[in-house]
Amino acid sequence: MKTDKKNNIAKWLHIAEKYFDATATAEEEKALASFLATEESDTPEFDEIKAVMGYLYTARAVEKRDNAPNKETDRRFITRWMTAAAMVAIVAGIGFTGNRLFTGTKSETGELYIANINGTIYTDKELVLDKMHRTMAMIGNTTRGNSVEEQMGSMFNIPND
């Protein structure tokens, strides 16, 4: 009985030696790792082998974890690209729409006159300038009936005092 145990220990020590010489097969390495997890390996001969193999297995696990693709980083990368693509589409859309919208009548000096009044676009120079001057005069006029408070009240339907 003791001879079998000695032969078994010798066999595992031989496989451990092959493991440290890097000549053990993958199957032998797995078998050795399985053996080291049993009660039979709870002898002083295997303490150092367990420590070294445990350290190497832990190092491999950390290496795999650190080199594994990070889903959060991938999501952020995709989000950044989609945001950039959306911004390009918005800028292109504004450029295209702006080019179509602002094709009004140009003056002799190349100025463009455009007014959007209640959803209607006006490009007549005299009309646009007249509306602009009237609006500017209303903004600057703070006489009774045209104060900021009254204008705000009329916009938000707040009754006057």
PDB file of C-alpha atoms in Angstrom:
ATOM      1  CA  MET A   1       0.000   0.000   0.000  1.00  0.00           C
ATOM      2  CA  LYS A   2       2.815   2.413   0.934  1.00  0.00           C
ATOM      3  CA  THR A   3       4.633   1.487  -2.255  1.00  0.00           C
ATOM      4  CA  ASP A   4       1.619   2.492  -4.365  1.00  0.00           C
ATOM      5  CA  LYS A   5       1.438   5.814  -2.556  1.00  0.00           C
ATOM      6  CA  LYS A   6       5.190   6.371  -3.056  1.00  0.00           C
ATOM      7  CA  ASN A   7       4.884   5.458  -6.749  1.00  0.00           C
ATOM      8  CA  ASN A   8       1.919   7.791  -7.089  1.00  0.00           C
ATOM      9  CA  ILE A   9       3.799  10.659  -5.424  1.00  0.00           C
ATOM     10  CA  ALA A  10       6.849   9.946  -7.617  1.00  0.00           C
ATOM     11  CA  LYS A  11       4.631   9.979 -10.704  1.00  0.00           C
ATOM     12  CA  TRP A  12       3.169  13.399  -9.800  1.00  0.00           C
ATOM     13  CA  LEU A  13       6.559  14.827  -8.884  1.00  0.00           C
ATOM     14  CA  HIS A  14       7.856  13.656 -12.276  1.00  0.00           C
ATOM     15  CA  ILE A  15       4.925  15.383 -14.032  1.00  0.00           C
ATOM     16  CA  ALA A  16       5.573  18.528 -11.932  1.00  0.00           C
ATOM     17  CA  GLU A  17       9.219  18.459 -13.024  1.00  0.00           C
ATOM     18  CA  LYS A  18       8.123  18.192 -16.652  1.00  0.00           C
ATOM     19  CA  TYR A  19       5.722  21.096 -16.028  1.00  0.00           C
ATOM     20  CA  PHE A  20       8.543  23.320 -14.760  1.00  0.00           C
ATOM     21  CA  ASP A  21      10.774  22.245 -17.638  1.00  0.00           C
ATOM     22  CA  ALA A  22       7.928  23.217 -20.022  1.00  0.00           C
ATOM     23  CA  THR A  23       7.818  19.695 -21.508  1.00  0.00           C
ATOM     24  CA  ALA A  24       4.510  18.556 -19.952  1.00  0.00           C
ATOM     25  CA  THR A  25       1.552  18.176 -22.282  1.00  0.00           C
ATOM     26  CA  ALA A  26      -1.654  20.135 -21.757  1.00  0.00           C
ATOM     27  CA  GLU A  27      -3.342  16.964 -20.497  1.00  0.00           C
ATOM     28  CA  GLU A  28      -0.546  16.335 -17.981  1.00  0.00           C
ATOM     29  CA  GLU A  29      -0.757  19.928 -16.786  1.00  0.00           C
ATOM     30  CA  LYS A  30      -4.522  19.637 -16.262  1.00  0.00           C
ATOM     31  CA  ALA A  31      -4.118  16.306 -14.496  1.00  0.00           C
ATOM     32  CA  LEU A  32      -1.440  17.762 -12.218  1.00  0.00           C
ATOM     33  CA  ALA A  33      -3.649  20.752 -11.365  1.00  0.00           C
ATOM     34  CA  SER A  34      -6.536  18.386 -10.571  1.00  0.00           C
ATOM     35  CA  PHE A  35      -4.275  16.192  -8.430  1.00  0.00           C
ATOM     36  CA  LEU A  36      -2.998  19.204  -6.465  1.00  0.00           C
ATOM     37  CA  ALA A  37      -6.604  19.974  -5.476  1.00  0.00           C
ATOM     38  CA  THR A  38      -7.021  16.557  -3.790  1.00  0.00           C
ATOM     39  CA  GLU A  39      -6.261  15.533  -0.212  1.00  0.00           C
ATOM     40  CA  GLU A  40      -3.617  13.127  -1.476  1.00  0.00           C
ATOM     41  CA  SER A  41      -1.423  16.106  -2.420  1.00  0.00           C
ATOM     42  CA  ASP A  42      -1.532  17.541   1.114  1.00  0.00           C
ATOM     43  CA  THR A  43       2.099  16.644   1.724  1.00  0.00           C
ATOM     44  CA  PRO A  44       5.140  18.893   2.062  1.00  0.00           C
ATOM     45  CA  GLU A  45       6.518  17.683  -1.300  1.00  0.00           C
ATOM     46  CA  PHE A  46       3.743  19.452  -3.163  1.00  0.00           C
ATOM     47  CA  ASP A  47       3.531  22.720  -1.175  1.00  0.00           C
ATOM     48  CA  GLU A  48       5.974  24.643  -3.388  1.00  0.00           C
ATOM     49  CA  ILE A  49       4.444  23.210  -6.562  1.00  0.00           C
ATOM     50  CA  LYS A  50       0.972  24.321  -5.432  1.00  0.00           C
ATOM     51  CA  ALA A  51       2.253  27.806  -4.635  1.00  0.00           C
ATOM     52  CA  VAL A  52       3.976  28.282  -7.985  1.00  0.00           C
ATOM     53  CA  MET A  53       1.140  26.785 -10.056  1.00  0.00           C
ATOM     54  CA  GLY A  54      -1.437  28.801  -8.108  1.00  0.00           C
ATOM     55  CA  TYR A  55       0.526  31.963  -8.760  1.00  0.00           C
ATOM     56  CA  LEU A  56       0.832  31.198 -12.486  1.00  0.00           C
ATOM     57  CA  TYR A  57      -2.865  30.350 -12.833  1.00  0.00           C
ATOM     58  CA  THR A  58      -3.791  33.575 -11.074  1.00  0.00           C
ATOM     59  CA  ALA A  59      -1.449  35.559 -13.312  1.00  0.00           C
ATOM     60  CA  ARG A  60      -3.024  33.969 -16.414  1.00  0.00           C
ATOM     61  CA  ALA A  61      -6.524  34.772 -15.162  1.00  0.00           C
ATOM     62  CA  VAL A  62      -5.567  38.407 -14.531  1.00  0.00           C
ATOM     63  CA  GLU A  63      -3.919  38.611 -17.952  1.00  0.00           C
ATOM     64  CA  LYS A  64      -7.053  37.258 -19.647  1.00  0.00           C
ATOM     65  CA  ARG A  65      -9.261  39.659 -17.699  1.00  0.00           C
ATOM     66  CA  ASP A  66      -7.084  42.668 -18.515  1.00  0.00           C
ATOM     67  CA  ASN A  67      -6.874  41.787 -22.207  1.00  0.00           C
ATOM     68  CA  ALA A  68     -10.548  40.907 -22.578  1.00  0.00           C
ATOM     69  CA  PRO A  69     -12.583  43.343 -24.660  1.00  0.00           C
ATOM     70  CA  ASN A  70     -14.173  45.970 -22.460  1.00  0.00           C
ATOM     71  CA  LYS A  71     -17.861  46.333 -23.353  1.00  0.00           C
ATOM     72  CA  GLU A  72     -18.123  49.739 -21.662  1.00  0.00           C
ATOM     73  CA  THR A  73     -15.226  51.099 -23.729  1.00  0.00           C
ATOM     74  CA  ASP A  74     -16.757  49.642 -26.883  1.00  0.00           C
ATOM     75  CA  ARG A  75     -20.104  51.300 -26.080  1.00  0.00           C
ATOM     76  CA  ARG A  76     -18.445  54.660 -25.488  1.00  0.00           C
ATOM     77  CA  PHE A  77     -16.526  54.334 -28.767  1.00  0.00           C
ATOM     78  CA  ILE A  78     -19.707  53.543 -30.696  1.00  0.00           C
ATOM     79  CA  THR A  79     -21.594  56.351 -28.960  1.00  0.00           C
ATOM     80  CA  ARG A  80     -18.884  58.855 -29.896  1.00  0.00           C
ATOM     81  CA  TRP A  81     -18.943  57.786 -33.539  1.00  0.00           C
ATOM     82  CA  MET A  82     -22.733  57.917 -33.691  1.00  0.00           C
ATOM     83  CA  THR A  83     -22.716  61.377 -32.107  1.00  0.00           C
ATOM     84  CA  ALA A  84     -20.155  62.580 -34.615  1.00  0.00           C
ATOM     85  CA  ALA A  85     -22.175  61.129 -37.503  1.00  0.00           C
ATOM     86  CA  ALA A  86     -25.348  62.788 -36.193  1.00  0.00           C
ATOM     87  CA  MET A  87     -23.567  66.140 -35.939  1.00  0.00           C
ATOM     88  CA  VAL A  88     -22.298  65.835 -39.502  1.00  0.00           C
ATOM     89  CA  ALA A  89     -25.838  65.033 -40.684  1.00  0.00           C
ATOM     90  CA  ILE A  90     -27.271  68.004 -38.785  1.00  0.00           C
ATOM     91  CA  VAL A  91     -24.671  70.417 -40.147  1.00  0.00           C
ATOM     92  CA  ALA A  92     -25.189  69.107 -43.679  1.00  0.00           C
ATOM     93  CA  GLY A  93     -28.958  69.407 -43.282  1.00  0.00           C
ATOM     94  CA  ILE A  94     -28.709  72.974 -42.007  1.00  0.00           C
ATOM     95  CA  GLY A  95     -26.378  73.880 -44.838  1.00  0.00           C
ATOM     96  CA  PHE A  96     -28.694  72.376 -47.444  1.00  0.00           C
ATOM     97  CA  THR A  97     -31.844  73.884 -45.932  1.00  0.00           C
ATOM     98  CA  GLY A  98     -30.184  77.257 -45.375  1.00  0.00           C
ATOM     99  CA  ASN A  99     -29.025  77.343 -48.959  1.00  0.00           C
ATOM    100  CA  ARG A 100     -32.578  76.682 -50.195  1.00  0.00           C
ATOM    101  CA  LEU A 101     -34.217  79.059 -47.718  1.00  0.00           C
ATOM    102  CA  PHE A 102     -31.991  82.048 -48.249  1.00  0.00           C
ATOM    103  CA  THR A 103     -32.290  82.483 -51.981  1.00  0.00           C
ATOM    104  CA  GLY A 104     -34.093  85.809 -51.844  1.00  0.00           C
ATOM    105  CA  THR A 105     -33.688  88.993 -53.844  1.00  0.00           C
ATOM    106  CA  LYS A 106     -30.203  90.429 -53.600  1.00  0.00           C
ATOM    107  CA  SER A 107     -29.601  94.161 -53.758  1.00  0.00           C
ATOM    108  CA  GLU A 108     -27.079  95.858 -56.022  1.00  0.00           C
ATOM    109  CA  THR A 109     -24.454  95.475 -53.289  1.00  0.00           C
ATOM    110  CA  GLY A 110     -25.110  91.730 -52.966  1.00  0.00           C
ATOM    111  CA  GLU A 111     -27.058  91.996 -49.685  1.00  0.00           C
ATOM    112  CA  LEU A 112     -29.840  89.523 -49.074  1.00  0.00           C
ATOM    113  CA  TYR A 113     -33.121  90.673 -47.504  1.00  0.00           C
ATOM    114  CA  ILE A 114     -35.276  88.020 -45.838  1.00  0.00           C
ATOM    115  CA  ALA A 115     -38.055  88.302 -43.254  1.00  0.00           C
ATOM    116  CA  ASN A 116     -40.133  85.460 -41.802  1.00  0.00           C
ATOM    117  CA  ILE A 117     -43.412  86.981 -40.665  1.00  0.00           C
ATOM    118  CA  ASN A 118     -45.972  84.556 -39.246  1.00  0.00           C
ATOM    119  CA  GLY A 119     -44.454  81.689 -41.225  1.00  0.00           C
ATOM    120  CA  THR A 120     -44.387  83.602 -44.535  1.00  0.00           C
ATOM    121  CA  ILE A 121     -41.002  84.423 -46.062  1.00  0.00           C
ATOM    122  CA  TYR A 122     -40.632  87.912 -47.587  1.00  0.00           C
ATOM    123  CA  THR A 123     -37.633  88.876 -49.722  1.00  0.00           C
ATOM    124  CA  ASP A 124     -38.672  92.341 -50.943  1.00  0.00           C
ATOM    125  CA  LYS A 125     -36.020  94.819 -49.779  1.00  0.00           C
ATOM    126  CA  GLU A 126     -38.403  97.678 -48.941  1.00  0.00           C
ATOM    127  CA  LEU A 127     -40.870  95.444 -47.059  1.00  0.00           C
ATOM    128  CA  VAL A 128     -38.138  93.680 -45.069  1.00  0.00           C
ATOM    129  CA  LEU A 129     -36.468  96.973 -44.086  1.00  0.00           C
ATOM    130  CA  ASP A 130     -39.835  98.530 -43.158  1.00  0.00           C
ATOM    131  CA  LYS A 131     -40.741  95.555 -40.910  1.00  0.00           C
ATOM    132  CA  MET A 132     -37.298  95.654 -39.330  1.00  0.00           C
ATOM    133  CA  HIS A 133     -37.526  99.381 -38.566  1.00  0.00           C
ATOM    134  CA  ARG A 134     -41.020  98.995 -37.100  1.00  0.00           C
ATOM    135  CA  THR A 135     -39.892  96.113 -34.887  1.00  0.00           C
ATOM    136  CA  MET A 136     -36.833  98.036 -33.722  1.00  0.00           C
ATOM    137  CA  ALA A 137     -38.984 101.062 -32.929  1.00  0.00           C
ATOM    138  CA  MET A 138     -41.389  98.889 -30.906  1.00  0.00           C
ATOM    139  CA  ILE A 139     -38.539  97.356 -28.935  1.00  0.00           C
ATOM    140  CA  GLY A 140     -37.084 100.762 -28.111  1.00  0.00           C
ATOM    141  CA  ASN A 141     -40.482 102.329 -27.261  1.00  0.00           C
ATOM    142  CA  THR A 142     -41.325 101.912 -23.571  1.00  0.00           C
ATOM    143  CA  THR A 143     -44.221 104.323 -23.407  1.00  0.00           C
ATOM    144  CA  ARG A 144     -47.504 103.429 -21.743  1.00  0.00           C
ATOM    145  CA  GLY A 145     -49.025 100.487 -23.590  1.00  0.00           C
ATOM    146  CA  ASN A 146     -45.682  99.197 -24.799  1.00  0.00           C
ATOM    147  CA  SER A 147     -43.657  98.549 -21.646  1.00  0.00           C
ATOM    148  CA  VAL A 148     -41.765  95.297 -21.204  1.00  0.00           C
ATOM    149  CA  GLU A 149     -44.182  94.206 -18.482  1.00  0.00           C
ATOM    150  CA  GLU A 150     -47.200  94.831 -20.711  1.00  0.00           C
ATOM    151  CA  GLN A 151     -45.574  93.085 -23.664  1.00  0.00           C
ATOM    152  CA  MET A 152     -44.765  90.080 -21.494  1.00  0.00           C
ATOM    153  CA  GLY A 153     -48.277  90.141 -20.056  1.00  0.00           C
ATOM    154  CA  SER A 154     -49.827  90.105 -23.499  1.00  0.00           C
ATOM    155  CA  MET A 155     -47.567  87.306 -24.644  1.00  0.00           C
ATOM    156  CA  PHE A 156     -48.424  85.106 -21.663  1.00  0.00           C
ATOM    157  CA  ASN A 157     -52.022  86.309 -21.192  1.00  0.00           C
ATOM    158  CA  ILE A 158     -51.345  87.911 -17.801  1.00  0.00           C
ATOM    159  CA  PRO A 159     -54.066  90.453 -16.933  1.00  0.00           C
ATOM    160  CA  ASN A 160     -52.908  94.078 -16.512  1.00  0.00           C
ATOM    161  CA  ASP A 161     -53.309  95.772 -13.089  1.00  0.00           C
TER     162      ASP A 161
END
